[in-house]
Coordinates of C-alpha atoms and ligand atoms in Angstrom, one line a residue:
M1 CA -121.6 5.7 100.1
K2 CA -123.4 2.4 100.7
D3 CA -125.6 2.3 103.7
F4 CA -124.5 0.5 106.9
L5 CA -127.0 0.2 109.5
L6 CA -126.5 -0.6 113.3
A7 CA -128.9 -2.7 115.1
P8 CA -128.1 -2.6 118.6
S9 CA -129.3 -5.8 120.4
I10 CA -131.1 -4.9 123.7
L11 CA -130.4 -8.4 125.1
S12 CA -127.4 -6.7 126.7
A13 CA -129.2 -3.6 127.8
D14 CA -130.2 -3.0 131.6
F15 CA -133.8 -4.3 131.5
S16 CA -134.5 -2.5 134.8
R17 CA -134.9 0.6 132.8
L18 CA -135.3 -0.8 129.3
G19 CA -137.2 2.3 127.7
E20 CA -134.4 4.6 128.8
E21 CA -131.6 2.3 127.4
V22 CA -133.3 2.2 124.0
N23 CA -133.7 5.8 123.9
K24 CA -130.1 6.5 124.8
V25 CA -128.8 4.0 122.4
L26 CA -130.8 5.6 119.5
S27 CA -129.9 9.1 120.3
A28 CA -126.2 7.8 120.0
G29 CA -126.9 6.8 116.4
G30 CA -128.4 3.3 116.6
D31 CA -130.7 2.7 113.4
W32 CA -132.9 -0.1 114.5
I33 CA -133.6 -1.9 117.7
H34 CA -132.8 -5.8 117.4
F35 CA -135.2 -7.5 119.5
D36 CA -134.1 -11.4 120.5
V37 CA -136.8 -13.6 121.4
M38 CA -135.6 -16.8 123.1
D39 CA -138.0 -19.7 124.4
N40 CA -135.7 -22.1 126.4
H41 CA -136.6 -24.8 123.7
Y42 CA -134.9 -23.8 120.4
V43 CA -132.1 -22.1 122.5
P44 CA -131.3 -22.7 126.1
N45 CA -132.4 -19.1 127.3
L46 CA -135.5 -17.1 127.8
S47 CA -136.0 -13.7 127.0
M48 CA -138.6 -11.3 125.8
G49 CA -142.0 -11.7 124.2
P50 CA -144.5 -9.4 122.3
M51 CA -145.9 -7.6 125.5
I52 CA -142.1 -6.1 125.9
L53 CA -142.2 -4.9 122.4
K54 CA -145.5 -3.3 122.8
S55 CA -144.4 -1.5 125.8
L56 CA -141.5 -0.1 123.9
R57 CA -143.9 1.3 121.1
N58 CA -146.0 2.7 123.9
Y59 CA -143.0 4.5 125.2
N60 CA -142.6 6.4 121.8
I61 CA -139.8 4.2 120.3
T62 CA -140.6 4.6 116.6
V63 CA -137.6 3.1 114.8
P64 CA -137.7 -0.2 113.1
I65 CA -137.9 -3.0 115.6
D66 CA -135.9 -6.1 114.1
V67 CA -137.5 -9.2 115.8
H68 CA -135.2 -12.4 115.8
L69 CA -137.3 -15.2 116.8
M70 CA -135.1 -18.0 118.5
T71 CA -138.5 -20.2 119.2
K72 CA -139.8 -23.3 118.0
P73 CA -142.4 -23.3 116.6
V74 CA -142.8 -19.7 115.3
D75 CA -146.2 -19.5 113.4
N76 CA -148.5 -18.6 116.6
L77 CA -146.0 -15.7 117.5
I78 CA -145.9 -14.0 114.3
P79 CA -149.4 -12.3 114.5
Q80 CA -148.6 -11.3 118.0
F81 CA -145.4 -9.7 117.4
A82 CA -146.8 -7.9 114.3
Q83 CA -149.7 -6.5 116.3
A84 CA -147.2 -5.5 119.0
G85 CA -145.1 -3.2 116.5
A86 CA -142.5 -5.4 114.9
N87 CA -141.1 -4.2 111.4
F88 CA -139.0 -7.1 110.6
I89 CA -139.5 -10.8 111.7
T90 CA -136.7 -13.3 111.2
F91 CA -136.8 -17.0 112.1
H92 CA -134.7 -20.0 111.7
P93 CA -135.4 -22.4 108.9
E94 CA -135.0 -25.3 111.4
S95 CA -137.8 -24.1 113.6
T96 CA -140.7 -24.3 111.3
D97 CA -142.1 -27.2 109.2
H98 CA -143.2 -25.0 106.3
I99 CA -140.7 -22.2 105.8
D100 CA -142.7 -20.7 102.6
R101 CA -145.9 -20.6 104.7
T102 CA -144.2 -19.0 107.4
L103 CA -142.6 -16.2 105.3
N104 CA -146.3 -15.8 103.8
L105 CA -147.5 -15.4 107.1
I106 CA -145.1 -12.5 108.1
K107 CA -146.0 -10.7 104.9
E108 CA -149.7 -11.2 105.5
H109 CA -149.2 -9.5 108.6
G110 CA -147.5 -6.4 107.3
C111 CA -143.9 -7.2 108.3
K112 CA -140.8 -7.7 106.5
A113 CA -139.6 -11.1 106.3
G114 CA -135.9 -12.5 107.5
L115 CA -134.4 -15.7 107.4
A116 CA -131.6 -16.7 110.0
F117 CA -128.8 -18.9 109.7
N118 CA -127.0 -20.6 112.4
P119 CA -123.2 -21.4 112.0
S120 CA -123.7 -24.8 110.9
T121 CA -126.9 -24.2 108.9
S122 CA -126.6 -24.7 105.2
L123 CA -127.3 -22.0 102.7
H124 CA -129.4 -24.3 100.6
F125 CA -132.4 -22.9 102.7
L126 CA -132.1 -19.8 100.4
D127 CA -132.7 -21.8 97.2
Y128 CA -136.3 -21.5 96.6
V129 CA -137.2 -18.6 99.0
I130 CA -134.8 -15.9 98.3
E131 CA -137.4 -13.9 96.3
K132 CA -139.6 -13.7 99.5
L133 CA -136.7 -12.4 101.6
D134 CA -136.2 -8.8 102.8
L135 CA -133.3 -9.7 105.1
I136 CA -130.8 -12.7 105.6
L137 CA -129.4 -13.0 108.9
L138 CA -126.2 -14.9 109.5
M139 CA -125.4 -15.8 113.0
S140 CA -121.7 -15.6 113.9
V141 CA -122.4 -17.2 117.0
N142 CA -124.6 -20.3 118.1
P143 CA -127.7 -18.5 119.3
G144 CA -129.0 -18.1 122.8
F145 CA -126.5 -15.8 124.6
G146 CA -124.9 -12.4 124.1
N147 CA -121.5 -11.7 124.4
Q148 CA -119.9 -14.6 122.8
S149 CA -116.9 -14.7 120.4
F150 CA -117.2 -14.2 116.6
L151 CA -116.8 -17.3 114.5
P152 CA -114.4 -16.7 111.7
L153 CA -116.1 -19.3 109.5
T154 CA -118.7 -16.5 109.2
I155 CA -116.5 -14.4 106.9
N156 CA -116.8 -16.8 104.1
K157 CA -120.5 -17.4 104.5
L158 CA -121.2 -13.7 104.5
R159 CA -119.1 -13.4 100.9
E160 CA -121.2 -16.3 99.7
V161 CA -124.4 -14.8 100.7
R162 CA -123.4 -11.3 99.4
K163 CA -122.8 -13.1 96.0
R164 CA -126.2 -14.8 96.0
I165 CA -127.8 -11.4 96.8
D166 CA -126.0 -9.5 94.2
L167 CA -126.9 -12.2 91.6
S168 CA -130.4 -12.2 92.5
L169 CA -130.6 -8.3 91.9
L170 CA -133.2 -8.1 94.9
D171 CA -133.0 -5.6 97.6
I172 CA -132.2 -7.9 100.7
Y173 CA -130.4 -6.8 103.9
L174 CA -127.5 -8.7 104.9
E175 CA -127.3 -8.6 108.7
V176 CA -124.5 -10.4 111.0
D177 CA -125.2 -11.1 114.6
G178 CA -123.0 -12.2 117.4
G179 CA -119.7 -11.1 118.5
V180 CA -119.6 -7.9 116.5
K181 CA -117.3 -5.3 117.9
L182 CA -115.4 -2.3 117.2
E183 CA -112.3 -4.3 116.5
N184 CA -113.7 -6.8 113.8
I185 CA -116.6 -4.7 112.2
S186 CA -114.4 -3.5 109.4
E187 CA -113.3 -7.0 108.1
I188 CA -117.1 -8.1 108.5
A189 CA -118.4 -5.1 106.4
C190 CA -115.7 -5.9 103.7
S191 CA -117.2 -9.4 103.7
G192 CA -120.7 -7.9 102.6
A193 CA -122.7 -7.5 105.6
N194 CA -124.7 -4.1 105.7
V195 CA -126.8 -4.5 108.8
F196 CA -124.8 -5.2 112.3
V197 CA -126.3 -6.3 115.3
I198 CA -124.3 -5.3 118.3
G199 CA -125.0 -6.3 121.9
S200 CA -122.2 -6.2 124.3
G201 CA -120.0 -4.1 121.8
I202 CA -122.3 -1.2 122.6
F203 CA -123.9 -1.7 125.8
D204 CA -120.8 -3.0 127.9
Y205 CA -119.5 0.7 127.1
P206 CA -120.2 3.5 129.5
D207 CA -120.5 6.1 126.6
Y208 CA -122.8 4.8 123.8
H209 CA -122.1 8.0 121.8
R210 CA -118.5 7.4 121.9
I211 CA -118.5 3.6 120.9
I212 CA -121.1 4.3 118.1
K213 CA -119.0 7.1 116.7
N214 CA -115.7 4.8 116.9
I215 CA -117.8 2.0 115.0
R216 CA -119.0 4.2 112.2
Q217 CA -115.5 5.4 111.8
E218 CA -114.4 1.8 111.3
L219 CA -117.2 1.5 108.9
K220 CA -116.0 4.5 106.8
Y221 CA -112.4 3.0 106.6
S222 CA -113.9 -0.3 105.6
H223 CA -115.7 1.4 103.0
F224 CA -112.8 3.0 101.9
N225 CA -110.7 -0.1 101.7
S226 CA -113.2 -2.0 99.8
I227 CA -113.4 0.4 96.9
H228 CA -109.5 1.0 96.7
Ligands
DX5_301 C1 -127.7 -14.2 120.4 C2 -128.5 -13.2 119.8 C3 -127.6 -11.8 119.7 C4 -127.0 -11.2 120.8 C5 -125.8 -10.7 120.2 O1 -128.4 -15.3 120.3 O2 -129.1 -13.5 118.7 O3 -128.5 -10.8 119.0 O4 -127.6 -10.3 121.3 O5 -125.0 -10.1 121.4 P1 -123.3 -9.9 121.2 O6 -123.2 -8.6 120.1 O7 -123.0 -9.5 122.5 O8 -122.7 -11.1 120.7
ZN302 ZN1 -130.2 -11.8 117.5

């Protein structure tokens, strides 16, 4: 069975006890931790910086940390997040003047590189850099806040990116971010995503084990439906 990964977004966690929340969501079955960085400039909100990531590493969180930069510019933050312990660093093409240079910078610092697409961002940004990507993130809401509704236009966009990845024969994660819930994850998975960022769809539930178990069950059905 193809692998589906869950990346709980800690933007929806209780920040007053972040380490505990992260441990809880991982022992409930989360695969990666999705770490949203917002600067009140590229998006109208402020969230977390590299010191908080570092403190999670010091708290013995060892799983992949998937940093999603919603900042402008991005280059000066890349070495800081790499040193703090990021595994993936993803940025938006509109947030840098030189996409290729920023991708190189991420690699030079030993991290995997991702490119993130807002709902209205064209996929043409993939044309000349897909070989350098480890991950493509499709935003299914406008970035800046948790708990927004999934935009249906994302379904066709996911199919399109899935085609491009398969044609390229490259090993690239296709991650979807925003409004992913138990109720829609199966359709999203059938459209080609294999990494699911989920914030409120996990953290707003009292029992992380139970909600993650139900989500995995949905993913199992979606796999069954897509091969039959
Ligand atoms: C939004 C962030 C998301 C957010 C998703 O700008 O990039 O990662 O936390 O939250 P939910 O799953 O609640 O839509
Ligand atoms: Zn995100």
